[in-house]
Amino acid sequence: CSSSSCPDPIMTSSSSPDLPRWDLNSRFGFDSPLDSKIDDLLKQIEADSKAFRETYENHLSDDKGAQLLAAIEEYERICVSRATVASYLSLSYDTQLHNDGLKKRKGQVSQQQSAVMGDFLEWFTLDLAALPQEKIKELIESTPDLSTKYQAFLDDIQRSQPHDLSKEVERALTVRSPYSGTRPLVSFLDKELSLMKFDIPTHNEPINMEVLLSQLSSSKDATVRAAC
């Protein structure tokens, strides 16, 4: 869903204006979940991911560790960009679980990013995990920054190696991840819970689950907590 094909706006004010809210737009640099800057960033992520595979696949152990260090740094940069978009859309949706337009936008971006991950990034951790321990030690010795900055990352990737499947299977699982596992069910239940309203004697109008749980856990009035 691009910014030109979705109804605008899809952001609405909270049904509980008295509760604190993060200003997501200022923190992430986007005006709304439909901001064209998100689509521009997604295009850049895909281009960078494609170039990443073309540059580094089958060359991780070249140049005495310098190539591997450059690959990890580029992989990290791409992952930060991916996480920025995913976090912004996810947090935006968490405050508007009833908003079908936002849900569709989030789902389409998730599908797009899963395809990018499967096509251009999945290979990296698989190839890195497949490098022999002796080779990893050799690369670290020749390029100390690998140990200084990324030792924990390298150790974690190496531990996953016995559980890795073939590239083809891992790609298929990644591409299908938005539709498999518990994610669709959890998303459905989140939306249904957000639509529930509760008549509480201490409130003049029905409140939603978010407000009810907040009052239950934080209200200093025992009467309010009991009612919730």
XYZ file of C-alpha atoms in Angstrom:
228
model
C 0.000 0.000 0.000
C 1.721 3.172 -1.139
C 0.970 6.633 0.125
C -1.009 7.392 -3.021
C -3.307 4.355 -2.845
C -4.447 4.433 0.793
C -7.168 6.655 2.235
C -5.645 9.559 4.148
C -5.544 10.074 7.027
C -5.670 6.800 8.950
C -4.317 8.252 12.191
C -6.948 9.280 14.701
C -6.782 10.656 18.176
C -6.798 8.264 21.096
C -10.162 7.377 22.564
C -8.581 8.114 25.957
C -6.927 11.527 25.606
C -6.201 11.616 29.340
C -3.648 8.813 28.974
C -0.055 9.651 27.999
C 0.992 8.932 24.405
C 4.383 8.914 22.724
C 4.735 11.355 19.845
C 5.810 8.687 17.362
C 6.001 11.027 14.397
C 8.648 13.264 15.911
C 10.648 10.335 17.249
C 10.761 8.384 13.991
C 10.794 11.260 11.512
C 7.594 10.271 9.686
C 4.462 12.413 9.425
C 2.088 9.444 9.439
C 2.024 5.730 8.551
C 1.201 6.836 5.006
C 4.150 9.208 4.731
C 5.868 8.871 1.354
C 9.183 8.948 3.215
C 8.372 5.434 4.454
C 7.900 4.215 0.886
C 11.124 5.923 -0.180
C 12.987 4.251 2.683
C 11.514 0.858 1.780
C 12.720 1.263 -1.806
C 16.176 2.208 -0.543
C 16.235 -0.795 1.787
C 15.415 -3.132 -1.088
C 18.081 -1.583 -3.336
C 20.688 -1.702 -0.573
C 19.800 -5.300 0.275
C 20.122 -6.374 -3.347
C 23.503 -4.644 -3.634
C 24.562 -6.258 -0.357
C 24.002 -9.748 -1.719
C 25.698 -8.967 -5.019
C 28.736 -7.550 -3.228
C 29.326 -9.982 -0.391
C 27.825 -13.401 -1.150
C 30.617 -15.984 -1.506
C 33.192 -13.370 -0.449
C 32.837 -13.256 3.334
C 36.267 -14.723 3.991
C 38.128 -12.579 1.447
C 40.705 -9.922 2.353
C 41.732 -11.274 5.774
C 38.600 -10.228 7.656
C 38.148 -6.725 6.265
C 35.474 -7.964 3.872
C 33.558 -9.708 6.642
C 33.722 -6.620 8.846
C 32.384 -4.433 6.033
C 29.602 -6.948 5.369
C 28.504 -7.057 9.010
C 28.495 -3.264 9.242
C 26.379 -2.958 6.105
C 24.037 -5.704 7.286
C 23.647 -3.874 10.595
C 22.857 -0.585 8.832
C 20.182 -2.238 6.686
C 18.658 -3.991 9.701
C 18.421 -0.692 11.594
C 16.506 0.851 8.674
C 14.180 -2.164 8.523
C 13.580 -1.992 12.268
C 12.823 1.734 12.099
C 9.951 1.195 9.672
C 8.666 -1.935 11.419
C 8.749 -0.348 14.876
C 6.999 2.812 13.743
C 4.159 0.973 11.998
C 3.805 -1.559 14.803
C 3.638 1.087 17.536
C 1.219 3.171 15.456
C -1.052 0.168 15.002
C -0.856 -0.765 18.694
C -2.601 2.506 19.535
C -5.298 1.971 16.853
C -6.070 -1.736 16.714
C -9.514 -0.990 15.280
C -8.057 0.827 12.249
C -8.352 -1.514 9.263
C -6.510 0.890 6.945
C -3.507 0.941 9.217
C -3.659 -2.824 9.666
C -3.584 -3.269 5.888
C -0.663 -0.862 5.520
C 1.299 -2.656 8.248
C 0.567 -6.068 6.732
C 1.610 -5.063 3.226
C 4.875 -3.558 4.457
C 5.545 -6.694 6.496
C 4.966 -8.851 3.419
C 7.269 -6.674 1.328
C 10.018 -6.718 3.928
C 9.782 -10.484 4.391
C 10.354 -10.897 0.655
C 13.381 -8.579 0.783
C 14.771 -10.521 3.741
C 14.281 -13.854 2.022
C 15.641 -12.772 -1.361
C 18.623 -10.641 -0.377
C 19.533 -10.979 3.320
C 18.737 -14.482 4.561
C 21.829 -15.938 2.923
C 24.165 -13.853 5.073
C 23.593 -15.437 8.465
C 23.475 -18.902 6.865
C 26.825 -18.450 5.113
C 28.330 -16.843 8.194
C 27.184 -19.728 10.392
C 28.643 -22.203 7.900
C 32.154 -20.749 8.122
C 34.463 -23.123 10.052
C 35.398 -22.041 13.561
C 39.059 -22.033 12.576
C 38.328 -19.616 9.738
C 36.379 -17.309 12.030
C 39.291 -17.227 14.488
C 41.701 -16.467 11.662
C 39.564 -13.582 10.412
C 39.192 -12.159 13.922
C 42.932 -12.289 14.530
C 43.623 -10.368 11.335
C 40.807 -7.851 11.924
C 40.444 -7.126 15.672
C 37.352 -4.955 15.173
C 35.418 -8.138 14.427
C 35.963 -9.221 18.017
C 35.712 -5.772 19.572
C 32.391 -4.892 17.934
C 30.744 -8.122 16.844
C 31.995 -11.058 18.914
C 28.585 -11.631 20.511
C 26.894 -11.500 17.101
C 29.362 -13.975 15.609
C 28.976 -16.355 18.561
C 25.189 -16.243 18.314
C 25.237 -16.931 14.576
C 27.657 -19.831 15.010
C 25.426 -21.414 17.662
C 22.490 -21.416 15.246
C 24.359 -23.417 12.603
C 23.173 -26.913 13.686
C 19.574 -25.750 13.341
C 19.861 -23.975 9.981
C 18.083 -25.400 6.955
C 18.991 -24.986 3.307
C 18.881 -21.508 1.795
C 15.853 -22.437 -0.276
C 13.879 -23.669 2.736
C 14.916 -20.772 4.969
C 13.922 -18.287 2.261
C 10.507 -19.910 1.837
C 9.878 -19.805 5.588
C 10.919 -16.155 5.800
C 8.751 -15.043 2.875
C 5.748 -16.824 4.380
C 6.366 -15.611 7.940
C 3.694 -12.833 7.874
C 1.032 -15.516 7.330
C 2.352 -18.399 9.416
C 2.850 -19.195 13.069
C 0.954 -17.336 15.780
C 1.260 -13.831 14.328
C -2.080 -13.726 12.432
C -3.957 -15.113 15.441
C -2.345 -12.681 17.858
C -3.136 -9.776 15.525
C -6.779 -10.890 15.310
C -7.125 -11.212 19.090
C -5.474 -7.821 19.643
C -8.033 -6.195 17.390
C -10.976 -7.983 18.991
C -9.826 -7.008 22.481
C -9.438 -3.394 21.405
C -13.107 -3.309 20.372
C -14.400 -4.531 23.730
C -16.078 -1.968 26.003
C -16.770 -2.290 29.715
C -19.429 -0.573 31.827
C -17.745 0.406 35.074
C -19.820 2.072 37.830
C -17.027 4.535 38.575
C -16.967 5.826 34.965
C -19.625 7.816 33.166
C -19.147 5.981 29.864
C -17.872 2.566 28.741
C -14.105 2.168 28.706
C -11.887 -0.051 26.577
C -9.554 -2.814 27.709
C -6.499 -0.534 27.721
C -8.084 1.947 30.107
C -9.517 -0.815 32.269
C -6.151 -2.512 32.747
C -4.482 0.820 33.389
C -7.005 1.700 36.073
C -6.804 -1.782 37.565
C -3.050 -1.621 37.979
C -2.412 2.053 38.718
C -5.466 3.666 40.303
C -4.946 4.669 43.929
C -8.679 4.385 44.526
C -9.569 0.929 45.816
C -13.176 1.402 44.675
C -12.029 1.956 41.086
C -9.705 -1.070 41.180
C -12.470 -3.266 42.581
C -14.898 -2.102 39.898
C -12.361 -2.839 37.171
